Coordinates of C-alpha atoms and ligand atoms in Angstrom, one line a residue:
M1 CA 0.0 0.0 0.0
A2 CA 1.3 3.5 -0.9
I3 CA 2.3 5.6 2.1
E4 CA 2.5 9.4 2.0
Q5 CA 3.5 11.8 4.7
F6 CA 2.1 15.2 5.7
D7 CA 2.3 17.5 8.7
V8 CA -1.5 17.8 8.8
V9 CA -4.2 15.6 7.1
I10 CA -7.7 17.1 7.1
C11 CA -10.5 14.6 6.6
G12 CA -13.4 16.4 5.0
S13 CA -13.6 19.7 3.1
G14 CA -16.8 21.1 4.7
S15 CA -16.9 24.4 6.6
A16 CA -14.7 23.2 9.5
G17 CA -12.1 21.5 7.3
I18 CA -11.8 24.4 4.9
C19 CA -11.5 27.0 7.7
T20 CA -8.7 25.0 9.3
A21 CA -6.9 24.7 6.0
L22 CA -7.4 28.4 5.3
W23 CA -5.5 29.2 8.5
L24 CA -2.7 26.9 7.6
A25 CA -2.5 28.3 4.1
R26 CA -2.5 31.9 5.6
C27 CA 0.4 30.9 7.8
G28 CA 2.3 29.4 4.8
L29 CA 1.8 25.7 5.7
R30 CA 0.7 22.9 3.4
C31 CA -1.5 20.1 4.3
K32 CA -3.4 17.2 2.7
I33 CA -7.2 17.6 2.5
L34 CA -9.1 14.3 1.8
E35 CA -12.6 14.7 0.5
S36 CA -14.9 11.9 -0.5
R37 CA -17.0 14.0 -2.9
Q38 CA -15.8 14.3 -6.5
G39 CA -15.7 18.2 -6.3
P40 CA -16.8 21.2 -4.2
L41 CA -20.3 21.4 -2.7
E42 CA -22.5 22.9 -5.4
I43 CA -25.8 23.6 -3.8
G44 CA -27.9 23.4 -0.6
Q45 CA -27.2 22.8 3.1
A46 CA -26.8 25.7 5.5
D47 CA -27.1 29.4 4.6
G48 CA -27.1 31.7 7.7
V49 CA -23.8 33.6 8.2
Q50 CA -23.9 35.2 11.7
C51 CA -22.2 38.5 12.5
R52 CA -19.1 36.8 14.1
T53 CA -18.6 34.7 11.0
V54 CA -18.8 37.9 8.8
E55 CA -16.1 39.3 11.1
L56 CA -14.1 36.1 10.5
F57 CA -14.4 36.7 6.7
D58 CA -13.3 40.3 7.2
S59 CA -10.2 39.2 9.1
F60 CA -9.2 37.1 6.1
G61 CA -9.8 39.9 3.7
L62 CA -13.0 38.2 2.2
V63 CA -15.8 40.4 3.5
E64 CA -16.5 42.5 0.4
E65 CA -17.4 39.5 -1.8
L66 CA -19.5 38.0 1.0
L67 CA -21.5 41.2 1.6
R68 CA -21.9 41.9 -2.0
E69 CA -23.4 38.5 -2.9
S70 CA -25.5 37.8 0.2
Y71 CA -29.0 38.7 1.5
H72 CA -28.7 41.1 4.5
V73 CA -31.1 40.2 7.3
L74 CA -32.4 43.4 8.9
E75 CA -35.9 42.7 10.0
V76 CA -37.7 39.6 11.4
T77 CA -41.4 39.2 11.6
F78 CA -43.4 36.7 13.7
W79 CA -46.7 35.1 12.7
S80 CA -49.2 32.9 14.5
S81 CA -52.6 31.4 14.1
H82 CA -55.4 33.9 14.2
D83 CA -57.3 33.9 17.5
E84 CA -60.4 33.0 15.6
G85 CA -59.8 29.5 14.3
G86 CA -59.9 28.9 10.6
K87 CA -58.6 32.3 9.6
G88 CA -55.0 31.2 9.1
I89 CA -52.0 33.2 10.3
I90 CA -51.6 36.9 11.3
R91 CA -48.5 38.9 12.0
T92 CA -47.9 39.2 15.8
G93 CA -44.6 41.1 15.9
T94 CA -41.7 42.8 14.1
T95 CA -38.2 43.4 15.3
A96 CA -34.7 44.2 14.2
D97 CA -32.7 41.1 13.5
K98 CA -29.6 42.5 15.3
Q99 CA -30.0 44.6 18.3
P100 CA -27.8 47.8 18.4
G101 CA -24.1 47.6 19.4
L102 CA -23.6 43.9 18.9
S103 CA -21.3 44.0 15.9
H104 CA -20.2 46.4 13.2
Q105 CA -20.9 43.6 10.7
P106 CA -24.4 42.4 9.6
H107 CA -26.1 39.0 9.7
V108 CA -26.2 37.8 6.1
I109 CA -27.5 34.8 4.2
L110 CA -25.6 33.0 1.5
N111 CA -25.7 29.4 0.4
Q112 CA -23.0 27.2 2.0
A113 CA -21.6 26.1 -1.3
R114 CA -20.7 29.7 -2.1
V115 CA -19.5 30.4 1.4
N116 CA -17.2 27.3 1.2
N117 CA -16.0 28.4 -2.3
L118 CA -15.1 31.9 -1.1
L119 CA -12.9 30.2 1.6
I120 CA -11.4 27.7 -0.9
G121 CA -10.6 30.5 -3.3
A122 CA -8.7 32.4 -0.5
M123 CA -6.9 29.2 0.5
Q124 CA -5.7 28.6 -3.0
A125 CA -4.6 32.2 -3.4
F126 CA -2.6 32.2 -0.1
N127 CA -0.4 29.2 -0.9
G128 CA -1.9 27.2 -3.8
Q129 CA -3.4 24.6 -1.4
E130 CA -5.7 22.2 -3.2
I131 CA -8.3 19.6 -2.0
S132 CA -7.8 16.0 -3.0
Y133 CA -11.3 14.9 -4.1
G134 CA -12.6 11.4 -4.4
Y135 CA -10.7 10.1 -1.3
S136 CA -12.9 8.4 1.2
V137 CA -11.4 8.1 4.6
K138 CA -11.8 4.6 6.0
S139 CA -9.9 4.7 9.3
V140 CA -7.6 6.6 11.5
E141 CA -5.0 5.2 14.0
V142 CA -2.6 6.8 16.4
D143 CA 0.6 5.3 17.7
A144 CA 0.2 6.3 21.3
S145 CA 3.8 5.4 22.1
A146 CA 5.1 8.1 19.7
T147 CA 2.9 11.1 20.7
S148 CA 5.4 12.6 23.1
D149 CA 7.7 13.4 20.2
P150 CA 6.3 16.5 18.5
E151 CA 8.1 15.6 15.3
A152 CA 6.6 12.1 15.1
Y153 CA 4.2 11.3 12.2
C154 CA 2.3 9.2 14.7
A155 CA -1.2 9.3 13.1
A156 CA -2.2 7.3 10.1
V157 CA -5.2 7.9 7.9
T158 CA -6.3 5.1 5.5
A159 CA -8.3 6.5 2.6
S160 CA -9.5 4.9 -0.6
K161 CA -9.8 6.4 -4.1
D162 CA -11.0 4.3 -7.1
N163 CA -10.7 1.2 -4.9
V164 CA -7.1 1.8 -4.2
D165 CA -6.1 2.4 -0.5
T166 CA -3.3 4.8 0.5
I167 CA -2.0 5.5 4.0
F168 CA -1.4 9.1 4.9
K169 CA 0.9 9.5 7.8
A170 CA 0.6 12.8 9.7
K171 CA 1.7 14.7 12.8
Y172 CA -1.8 15.9 13.2
V173 CA -5.2 14.8 11.8
L174 CA -8.4 16.8 11.7
G175 CA -11.7 14.9 11.7
C176 CA -13.9 17.4 9.8
D177 CA -16.0 14.7 8.1
G178 CA -19.5 15.8 9.3
A179 CA -22.2 14.3 11.4
H180 CA -21.5 10.6 10.3
S181 CA -17.8 11.0 11.0
T182 CA -15.7 8.0 10.1
V183 CA -12.8 9.6 12.0
R184 CA -14.9 9.7 15.2
R185 CA -16.1 6.2 14.9
S186 CA -12.7 4.9 14.0
L187 CA -11.3 6.3 17.3
G188 CA -14.2 4.9 19.3
I189 CA -15.5 8.3 20.4
S190 CA -19.2 8.3 21.0
M191 CA -21.8 11.1 21.0
T192 CA -24.1 11.8 23.9
G193 CA -27.5 13.6 23.8
D194 CA -30.8 12.9 22.2
S195 CA -31.7 9.4 21.2
T196 CA -34.3 10.6 18.8
E197 CA -33.9 12.9 15.9
S198 CA -36.2 15.8 14.7
V199 CA -36.7 15.9 11.0
W200 CA -36.7 19.1 9.0
G201 CA -37.8 19.7 5.4
V202 CA -35.7 22.4 3.7
M203 CA -36.5 23.8 0.3
D204 CA -34.8 26.6 -1.8
V205 CA -37.7 27.8 -3.9
Y206 CA -38.8 30.5 -6.3
P207 CA -42.2 31.3 -4.8
L208 CA -45.2 33.1 -6.3
T209 CA -47.1 34.4 -3.3
N210 CA -49.2 37.3 -1.9
F211 CA -47.6 36.7 1.6
P212 CA -46.4 40.3 2.3
D213 CA -43.1 39.4 4.2
I214 CA -41.7 37.0 1.6
R215 CA -38.5 39.2 1.5
K216 CA -38.0 39.2 5.2
K217 CA -36.9 36.6 7.7
V218 CA -40.1 35.1 9.1
A219 CA -40.9 32.8 12.0
I220 CA -44.4 31.2 11.8
K221 CA -45.8 29.2 14.6
S222 CA -49.3 28.1 13.7
D223 CA -51.8 25.3 14.6
L224 CA -50.8 23.7 11.4
G225 CA -47.0 23.6 12.1
S226 CA -43.9 25.7 12.4
M227 CA -42.0 27.2 9.6
L228 CA -39.0 29.6 9.0
I229 CA -38.8 31.7 5.9
V230 CA -35.3 33.0 5.0
P231 CA -34.9 35.1 1.9
R232 CA -31.9 34.2 -0.1
E233 CA -29.3 36.0 -2.2
G234 CA -30.3 37.2 -5.7
G235 CA -33.7 38.8 -5.1
S236 CA -36.3 36.0 -5.6
L237 CA -35.0 32.7 -4.2
V238 CA -36.4 31.9 -0.7
R239 CA -35.6 29.1 1.8
F240 CA -38.4 27.4 3.7
Y241 CA -37.6 25.3 6.8
V242 CA -40.6 23.2 7.7
E243 CA -40.5 21.3 11.0
L244 CA -42.0 17.9 10.4
P245 CA -44.1 16.0 12.9
L246 CA -42.4 13.7 15.4
G247 CA -41.9 10.2 14.1
T248 CA -41.4 11.4 10.5
V249 CA -38.8 9.3 8.7
A250 CA -36.5 11.6 6.6
K251 CA -36.2 9.2 3.7
E252 CA -40.0 9.0 3.3
V253 CA -40.5 12.7 3.0
T254 CA -41.4 13.9 -0.5
L255 CA -41.2 17.4 -2.1
I256 CA -45.0 17.3 -2.7
H257 CA -45.3 16.8 1.1
L258 CA -43.2 19.8 1.8
H259 CA -45.0 22.0 -0.8
D260 CA -48.4 20.9 0.8
M261 CA -47.3 21.6 4.3
S262 CA -45.9 25.1 3.6
Q263 CA -49.0 26.0 1.6
Q264 CA -51.2 25.0 4.5
I265 CA -49.1 26.8 7.1
L266 CA -49.0 30.0 5.0
S267 CA -52.8 30.1 4.6
P268 CA -54.8 32.4 4.0
Y269 CA -52.0 33.6 1.8
T270 CA -51.5 31.9 -1.5
L271 CA -48.3 30.1 -2.4
D272 CA -47.2 28.5 -5.7
F273 CA -43.8 27.2 -6.5
V274 CA -42.4 28.4 -9.8
E275 CA -39.3 26.3 -9.3
T276 CA -37.7 24.3 -6.5
A277 CA -33.9 24.7 -6.8
W278 CA -33.0 22.3 -4.1
W279 CA -34.7 20.4 -1.3
S280 CA -33.8 17.9 1.4
A281 CA -35.3 16.3 4.5
Y282 CA -32.7 15.8 7.1
A283 CA -32.8 14.3 10.6
I284 CA -30.8 15.9 13.3
G285 CA -30.4 15.1 17.0
Q286 CA -28.9 17.4 19.7
R287 CA -25.6 15.6 20.5
V288 CA -22.1 16.3 21.5
A289 CA -19.0 14.1 21.4
N290 CA -17.6 12.9 24.7
Q291 CA -14.1 13.6 23.5
F292 CA -12.8 16.2 21.0
T293 CA -9.3 14.8 20.7
K294 CA -7.2 11.7 20.8
Y295 CA -3.8 12.4 22.3
N296 CA -3.9 15.9 21.0
R297 CA -2.9 14.4 17.6
V298 CA -6.4 13.9 16.2
F299 CA -9.0 16.6 16.7
L300 CA -12.7 16.5 15.9
T301 CA -14.3 19.6 14.6
G302 CA -17.8 20.8 13.4
D303 CA -20.6 18.3 13.0
S304 CA -18.3 15.4 13.7
C305 CA -18.4 16.5 17.4
H306 CA -21.7 18.4 17.7
T307 CA -25.1 18.3 16.0
H308 CA -28.2 20.4 16.6
S309 CA -31.3 21.8 14.9
P310 CA -31.0 24.4 12.1
K311 CA -33.5 26.7 13.9
A312 CA -31.0 29.2 15.2
G313 CA -28.8 29.0 12.0
Q314 CA -25.7 27.9 13.9
G315 CA -24.5 24.7 12.0
M316 CA -22.1 26.2 9.5
N317 CA -21.1 29.0 11.9
A318 CA -20.2 26.7 14.7
S319 CA -18.2 24.5 12.4
L320 CA -16.3 27.5 10.9
Q321 CA -15.5 28.7 14.4
D322 CA -14.1 25.3 15.3
G323 CA -11.7 25.5 12.3
Y324 CA -11.0 29.1 13.1
N325 CA -10.0 28.1 16.7
I326 CA -7.7 25.1 15.9
G327 CA -6.1 26.4 12.7
W328 CA -3.8 29.1 14.0
K329 CA -2.9 27.0 17.0
L330 CA -1.8 24.1 14.8
A331 CA 0.2 26.6 12.7
A332 CA 1.9 28.0 15.7
V333 CA 2.9 24.6 17.0
L334 CA 4.1 23.3 13.6
K335 CA 6.2 26.4 13.1
R336 CA 7.6 25.8 16.6
Q337 CA 6.4 29.2 17.7
A338 CA 4.4 27.8 20.5
T339 CA 4.5 24.7 22.8
P340 CA 2.2 21.8 21.9
E341 CA 0.3 22.4 25.1
L342 CA -1.3 25.3 23.3
L343 CA -3.4 22.6 21.6
N344 CA -5.1 21.7 24.9
T345 CA -7.0 25.0 24.6
Y346 CA -8.9 23.7 21.6
T347 CA -10.8 21.1 23.6
I348 CA -11.2 23.4 26.6
E349 CA -12.6 26.2 24.4
R350 CA -14.6 24.5 21.7
G351 CA -15.8 21.7 24.0
Q352 CA -17.5 24.4 26.2
A353 CA -18.8 26.2 23.1
A354 CA -20.4 22.9 21.8
T355 CA -22.1 22.2 25.2
N356 CA -23.4 25.8 25.3
L357 CA -24.6 25.4 21.7
I358 CA -26.6 22.3 22.5
D359 CA -28.1 23.9 25.6
F360 CA -29.0 27.0 23.7
D361 CA -30.5 25.0 20.8
R362 CA -32.7 23.0 23.2
K363 CA -34.2 26.1 24.7
F364 CA -34.5 27.9 21.4
A365 CA -36.0 25.0 19.6
K366 CA -38.5 24.5 22.5
S367 CA -39.7 28.1 22.4
F368 CA -40.2 27.8 18.6
S369 CA -41.8 24.5 18.4
S370 CA -45.6 24.6 18.0
R371 CA -45.8 21.5 20.1
T372 CA -44.5 23.1 23.2
L373 CA -46.1 26.5 23.5
E374 CA -49.6 27.6 23.1
N375 CA -50.3 29.2 19.7
G376 CA -52.0 32.4 18.9
P377 CA -50.5 35.9 19.2
H378 CA -49.4 35.3 22.8
G379 CA -47.5 32.1 21.8
N380 CA -45.4 33.7 19.2
S381 CA -44.7 36.9 21.1
T382 CA -43.1 34.7 23.7
F383 CA -40.9 33.4 20.9
M384 CA -40.2 36.9 19.8
D385 CA -39.0 37.9 23.3
H386 CA -36.8 34.8 23.3
F387 CA -35.5 35.7 19.8
I388 CA -34.5 39.2 21.0
A389 CA -33.0 37.9 24.2
S390 CA -31.0 35.4 22.2
G391 CA -29.6 37.9 19.8
V392 CA -26.1 38.1 21.2
Y393 CA -25.9 34.3 21.1
T394 CA -27.3 33.8 17.6
A395 CA -24.9 36.5 16.3
G396 CA -22.0 34.4 17.5
L397 CA -20.9 37.0 20.0
S398 CA -21.5 35.4 23.4
T399 CA -18.6 33.0 23.2
R400 CA -16.3 33.4 26.2
Y401 CA -13.4 31.1 26.6
T402 CA -12.4 30.1 30.1
N403 CA -9.0 30.5 31.7
S404 CA -6.1 28.8 30.2
V405 CA -2.5 29.5 29.3
I406 CA -3.9 32.0 26.7
T407 CA -6.9 33.4 28.6
R408 CA -5.7 35.0 31.8
T409 CA -8.3 36.8 34.0
D410 CA -5.8 36.2 36.8
L411 CA -3.1 38.4 35.3
G412 CA -2.8 42.2 35.2
N413 CA -5.8 44.4 35.8
P414 CA -8.9 43.6 33.8
A415 CA -10.7 46.6 35.4
L416 CA -8.6 49.0 33.3
A417 CA -10.9 48.2 30.3
S418 CA -14.0 47.0 32.0
N419 CA -16.1 46.8 28.8
L420 CA -13.6 44.5 27.3
Y421 CA -14.0 40.9 28.4
I422 CA -11.1 38.5 28.7
G423 CA -11.9 35.3 26.7
M424 CA -14.3 37.2 24.3
R425 CA -13.6 38.5 20.9
F426 CA -12.3 42.1 20.7
P427 CA -15.3 44.2 19.8
S428 CA -14.8 46.8 17.1
V429 CA -15.3 50.6 17.1
Q430 CA -14.3 53.3 14.7
V431 CA -10.9 55.0 15.3
V432 CA -8.9 57.3 13.0
R433 CA -5.6 56.3 11.6
F434 CA -3.0 58.9 12.7
C435 CA -0.8 59.0 9.6
D436 CA -3.5 59.5 7.0
A437 CA -6.8 60.4 8.9
L438 CA -8.5 57.2 7.6
P439 CA -11.6 56.4 9.7
I440 CA -11.4 52.6 10.3
Q441 CA -12.9 49.9 12.4
L442 CA -10.3 48.9 15.0
Q443 CA -10.9 45.2 14.2
K444 CA -9.4 45.9 10.7
A445 CA -6.1 46.3 12.6
L446 CA -6.4 42.7 13.8
P447 CA -6.3 40.7 10.6
S448 CA -6.1 36.9 10.8
D449 CA -2.4 36.5 9.8
G450 CA -1.1 34.4 12.7
R451 CA 0.3 37.3 14.7
W452 CA -0.4 38.1 18.3
R453 CA -1.2 41.7 19.1
I454 CA -0.6 44.1 22.0
V455 CA -3.1 46.9 21.7
V456 CA -1.8 49.8 23.8
F457 CA -4.4 52.4 24.9
A458 CA -1.8 55.1 25.6
G459 CA -4.0 58.0 26.4
D460 CA -3.4 61.6 25.3
L461 CA 0.3 62.2 24.4
T462 CA 0.0 65.9 24.9
D463 CA -0.2 64.9 28.6
S464 CA 3.4 64.5 29.9
E465 CA 2.7 61.5 32.1
S466 CA 1.0 59.5 29.3
S467 CA 3.8 60.5 26.9
A468 CA 6.5 59.3 29.4
R469 CA 4.6 56.0 30.0
L470 CA 4.5 55.2 26.3
K471 CA 8.2 56.1 25.9
K472 CA 9.1 53.8 28.7
L473 CA 7.0 51.0 27.2
G474 CA 8.6 51.5 23.8
H475 CA 12.0 51.4 25.4
Y476 CA 11.2 48.1 27.2
L477 CA 9.7 46.4 24.1
N478 CA 12.9 47.2 22.2
L479 CA 15.0 45.3 24.7
V480 CA 16.2 41.8 23.7
E481 CA 14.4 40.4 26.8
S482 CA 11.0 41.9 25.9
P483 CA 8.6 39.3 24.4
V484 CA 8.5 41.2 21.1
R485 CA 12.2 40.9 20.5
R486 CA 12.6 37.5 22.3
Y487 CA 10.0 35.6 20.2
T488 CA 10.9 37.2 16.8
P489 CA 13.4 35.4 14.7
Q490 CA 16.4 37.7 14.0
D491 CA 16.0 37.7 10.3
R492 CA 12.3 38.7 10.4
D493 CA 10.6 42.0 10.8
I494 CA 10.1 43.1 14.4
D495 CA 6.3 42.9 14.1
S496 CA 6.2 39.4 12.5
A497 CA 5.4 37.4 15.7
I498 CA 3.8 40.1 18.0
E499 CA 2.5 43.3 16.5
V500 CA 2.1 46.4 18.8
I501 CA -0.7 48.8 18.0
V502 CA -1.3 52.1 19.7
V503 CA -4.7 53.8 20.2
L504 CA -4.4 57.3 21.5
S505 CA -7.0 59.7 22.9
G506 CA -7.3 63.4 22.4
S507 CA -7.1 65.4 19.2
R508 CA -4.8 64.0 16.5
Q509 CA -4.1 67.5 15.2
D510 CA -2.4 68.4 18.5
L511 CA 0.2 65.7 17.9
E512 CA 3.1 65.4 15.4
Q513 CA 4.6 62.1 14.2
D514 CA 7.8 62.6 16.1
G515 CA 5.7 62.8 19.3
I516 CA 5.2 59.0 19.0
P517 CA 8.1 56.9 20.2
E518 CA 10.0 55.3 17.3
F519 CA 9.3 51.8 18.4
F520 CA 5.7 52.1 17.5
R521 CA 6.5 53.0 13.9
P522 CA 9.1 50.3 13.2
K523 CA 11.1 50.0 10.0
T524 CA 9.9 46.9 8.2
G525 CA 9.6 45.3 4.8
K526 CA 12.3 44.9 2.2
R527 CA 12.8 48.7 2.0
M528 CA 12.9 49.1 5.8
I529 CA 10.6 52.1 5.7
P530 CA 8.8 53.1 9.0
D531 CA 5.4 51.5 9.2
L532 CA 3.0 54.4 10.1
H533 CA -0.1 52.2 10.1
K534 CA 0.1 51.1 13.7
V535 CA -1.1 54.2 15.4
Y536 CA -4.8 55.2 15.7
V537 CA -6.6 58.0 17.5
D538 CA -10.0 58.0 19.2
D539 CA -11.0 61.1 17.4
E540 CA -13.6 62.4 15.0
G541 CA -13.1 61.2 11.4
Y542 CA -13.9 63.4 8.4
N543 CA -17.6 62.8 7.5
S544 CA -17.7 59.6 9.6
G545 CA -18.4 60.7 13.2
H546 CA -16.6 59.7 16.4
G547 CA -16.2 56.1 17.6
H548 CA -15.6 57.2 21.3
A549 CA -13.4 54.1 21.7
Y550 CA -12.1 54.9 25.2
N551 CA -15.7 55.4 26.4
Y552 CA -16.9 52.3 24.6
Y553 CA -14.2 50.1 26.2
N554 CA -14.4 52.0 29.5
I555 CA -10.7 52.9 29.6
D556 CA -9.5 55.9 31.6
E557 CA -7.2 57.8 29.3
R558 CA -5.0 58.9 32.3
K559 CA -4.3 55.3 33.3
G560 CA -4.4 53.6 29.8
A561 CA -4.5 49.9 29.3
M562 CA -2.6 47.2 27.4
V563 CA -4.8 44.5 25.8
I564 CA -3.2 41.2 24.6
V565 CA -5.2 39.9 21.6
R566 CA -4.9 36.4 20.1
P567 CA -4.4 35.7 16.4
D568 CA -8.2 34.9 16.3
Q569 CA -9.1 38.3 17.8
Y570 CA -10.0 36.9 21.3
I571 CA -8.8 38.9 24.3
S572 CA -6.1 37.1 26.4
A573 CA -5.3 39.6 29.1
I574 CA -5.6 43.2 30.1
L575 CA -2.6 44.9 31.8
A576 CA -1.5 48.3 32.9
P577 CA 0.8 49.8 30.3
E578 CA 3.6 49.9 32.8
D579 CA 3.2 46.2 33.8
H580 CA 6.0 44.9 31.7
D581 CA 6.6 41.9 34.0
S582 CA 3.1 40.5 33.4
L583 CA 3.5 41.0 29.7
A584 CA 6.6 39.0 29.7
S585 CA 5.2 36.3 31.9
F586 CA 2.1 35.9 29.7
F587 CA 4.0 35.1 26.6
A588 CA 6.5 33.0 28.5
G589 CA 3.6 30.6 29.2
F590 CA 3.5 29.1 25.7
F591 CA 5.7 31.0 23.3
L592 CA 9.0 29.3 22.1
S593 CA 12.0 31.5 21.6
P594 CA 13.5 31.1 18.1
L595 CA 17.0 31.0 19.8
I596 CA 16.4 27.6 21.3
H597 CA 15.1 25.9 18.2
Ligands
FAD601 C1 -28.6 17.9 3.6 C2 -28.2 18.9 4.7 C3 -29.0 20.0 4.8 C4 -28.6 20.9 5.8 N1 -29.3 22.1 5.9 C5 -29.0 22.9 6.9 C6 -29.7 24.1 7.0 O1 -30.6 24.3 6.3 N2 -29.3 25.0 8.0 C7 -28.2 24.7 8.9 O2 -27.9 25.5 9.8 N3 -27.6 23.6 8.8 C8 -27.9 22.7 7.8 N4 -27.2 21.6 7.7 C9 -26.1 21.4 8.6 C10 -24.8 22.2 8.1 O3 -24.7 22.0 6.8 C11 -23.7 21.6 8.9 O4 -23.9 21.9 10.3 C12 -22.3 22.1 8.5 O5 -22.1 22.0 7.2 C13 -21.2 21.4 9.3 O6 -20.0 21.6 8.7 P1 -18.9 20.5 8.8 O7 -17.7 21.1 8.1 O8 -18.7 20.1 10.2 O9 -19.4 19.3 8.1 P2 -19.9 19.1 6.5 O10 -20.3 20.5 6.0 O11 -21.0 18.1 6.6 O12 -18.6 18.6 5.8 C14 -18.1 17.3 6.0 C15 -17.3 17.0 4.7 O13 -16.7 15.8 4.9 C16 -16.8 15.0 3.8 N5 -16.8 13.6 4.2 C17 -17.6 12.9 5.0 N6 -17.2 11.6 5.2 C18 -16.0 11.5 4.6 C19 -15.0 10.5 4.5 N7 -15.2 9.3 5.1 N8 -13.9 10.8 3.8 C20 -13.6 12.0 3.3 N9 -14.5 13.0 3.3 C21 -15.7 12.8 4.0 C22 -18.2 15.3 3.3 O14 -18.3 15.0 1.9 C23 -18.2 16.8 3.5 O15 -17.6 17.6 2.4 C24 -27.5 20.7 6.7 C25 -26.8 19.5 6.5 C26 -27.1 18.6 5.5 C27 -26.3 17.4 5.3

């Protein structure tokens, strides 16, 4: 049997697999992606892209295409059976899809095939990484005796293409092969949760209807059943999710059945189907794997380790976030930038996220299901209240990772930025770039490129104390023992491992470039020209208003704050700008110095 060897083998090229591979490609690493399909997904499956996932796309430089092609969800309406029986449904409520202040990015809808293809295109552009189609993974084994050697190719994936088996040896294997994961079964990992499965009918249709909200997101909870309507990209395509009665067998569902049910639920409005572009009936149980890894050499991601209903539109998003979490960590370990213990945090963080997801889905599904709440206007207004209260979760913005080597509430002084939460993603607000007056979302300064960031809120540099404090910090960071110098290979730019960003307060017109210590405009690139794009001011932008960043994050400009941000934009620690020791001890917890390679 042929044997091939790769640092990473990814089994499955769905959302989780591609997102992991995208990170590796972004960090310049090659891997092997084995996919049983003969080509990319072409149609169907999930479609909801929550705000946090849009932020993820932005961080990889892909947001413009996503936003241009997608349907933007702005308003949601709620419908229930009329109080007087036999009169069909009436609208019982209307609300904004996203409550104010959650994210600077919208919630959008785009079919999963296109979402995947945007990521695949970026992956190919980063380093030419391709997917190996037609390879069906049959088993995965790990040589437990070799796992203590970080360089060992101790995992072996057997996959078959055209009836010929090949063994792919790897340092790390990702099980991204969906709900019926072969990788999971092969490792003997079981799922716990529901023993029964609810069955959903899903259709992408071109409807002819007099239903007034056909271009809005709609939740209908009527005597005749529950249905979600989600407008799709392009102006006339619409997705219908129909919850089928308990006991329905997915394989026995027909398209005529789904058409009939949705026509009945939408009554008294008329509904004809000009075309059905795609449909499916799929069974799903709320379950989570009892283990996310084997020896920290094989990791399960996405549906292979958690499954749930599509009601809250989380499937594709949760899977992408798993890949987004593990990808940069694997890259850091493979590049010997971080100790392998960093990988422990994947299970800690995404295991908790999966458990929260299942809990949330249970409650959300219960409040939506026509079987569990009374119908009529009151019934659906309860669901509307629940929908609004759940907004931060469904936007993907409630994830808070617990303490670990990279999440340190025990370090420094979190109260210095009391509206920033350690373990949560860094929320964005508009600031103005000092060198060219460009108004910009601060999250744009935190792209997904594998670098850690120290965001220094330095206060107003016209104040002598603030100015002296920043000078002192610049002096420290320039010393060989500072984490910035210590973890940067000598032949690389000073900002290549840890980038330092400064956010000032006050008026930018009261400050000149030479008032900013030189360290914060380092000479980089092949021409070694000072990089002026690292300093921002919390000031009014021309024709774009004021972001009030210090206010928003609740930072006292006289004290300042230093925020350590992970490559995936989550906040690791909040320190005082003069707390150089804590800064050093944080990075010493997992970073590897290039000198000892
Ligand atoms: C028919 C269907 C309809 C869905 N509709 C919705 C919806 O409307 N809304 C919603 O929120 N969610 C929906 N989902 C769920 C959503 O698509 C998933 O939650 C999401 O895609 C999970 O991403 P993933 O990367 O974990 O897995 P997947 O996207 O399932 O990707 C797994 C990949 O692994 C490949 N694979 C599987 N086995 C092997 C093997 N042995 N060897 C090699 N490759 C393998 C598969 O071909 C696939 O490409 C639907 C799922 C299905 C199957």
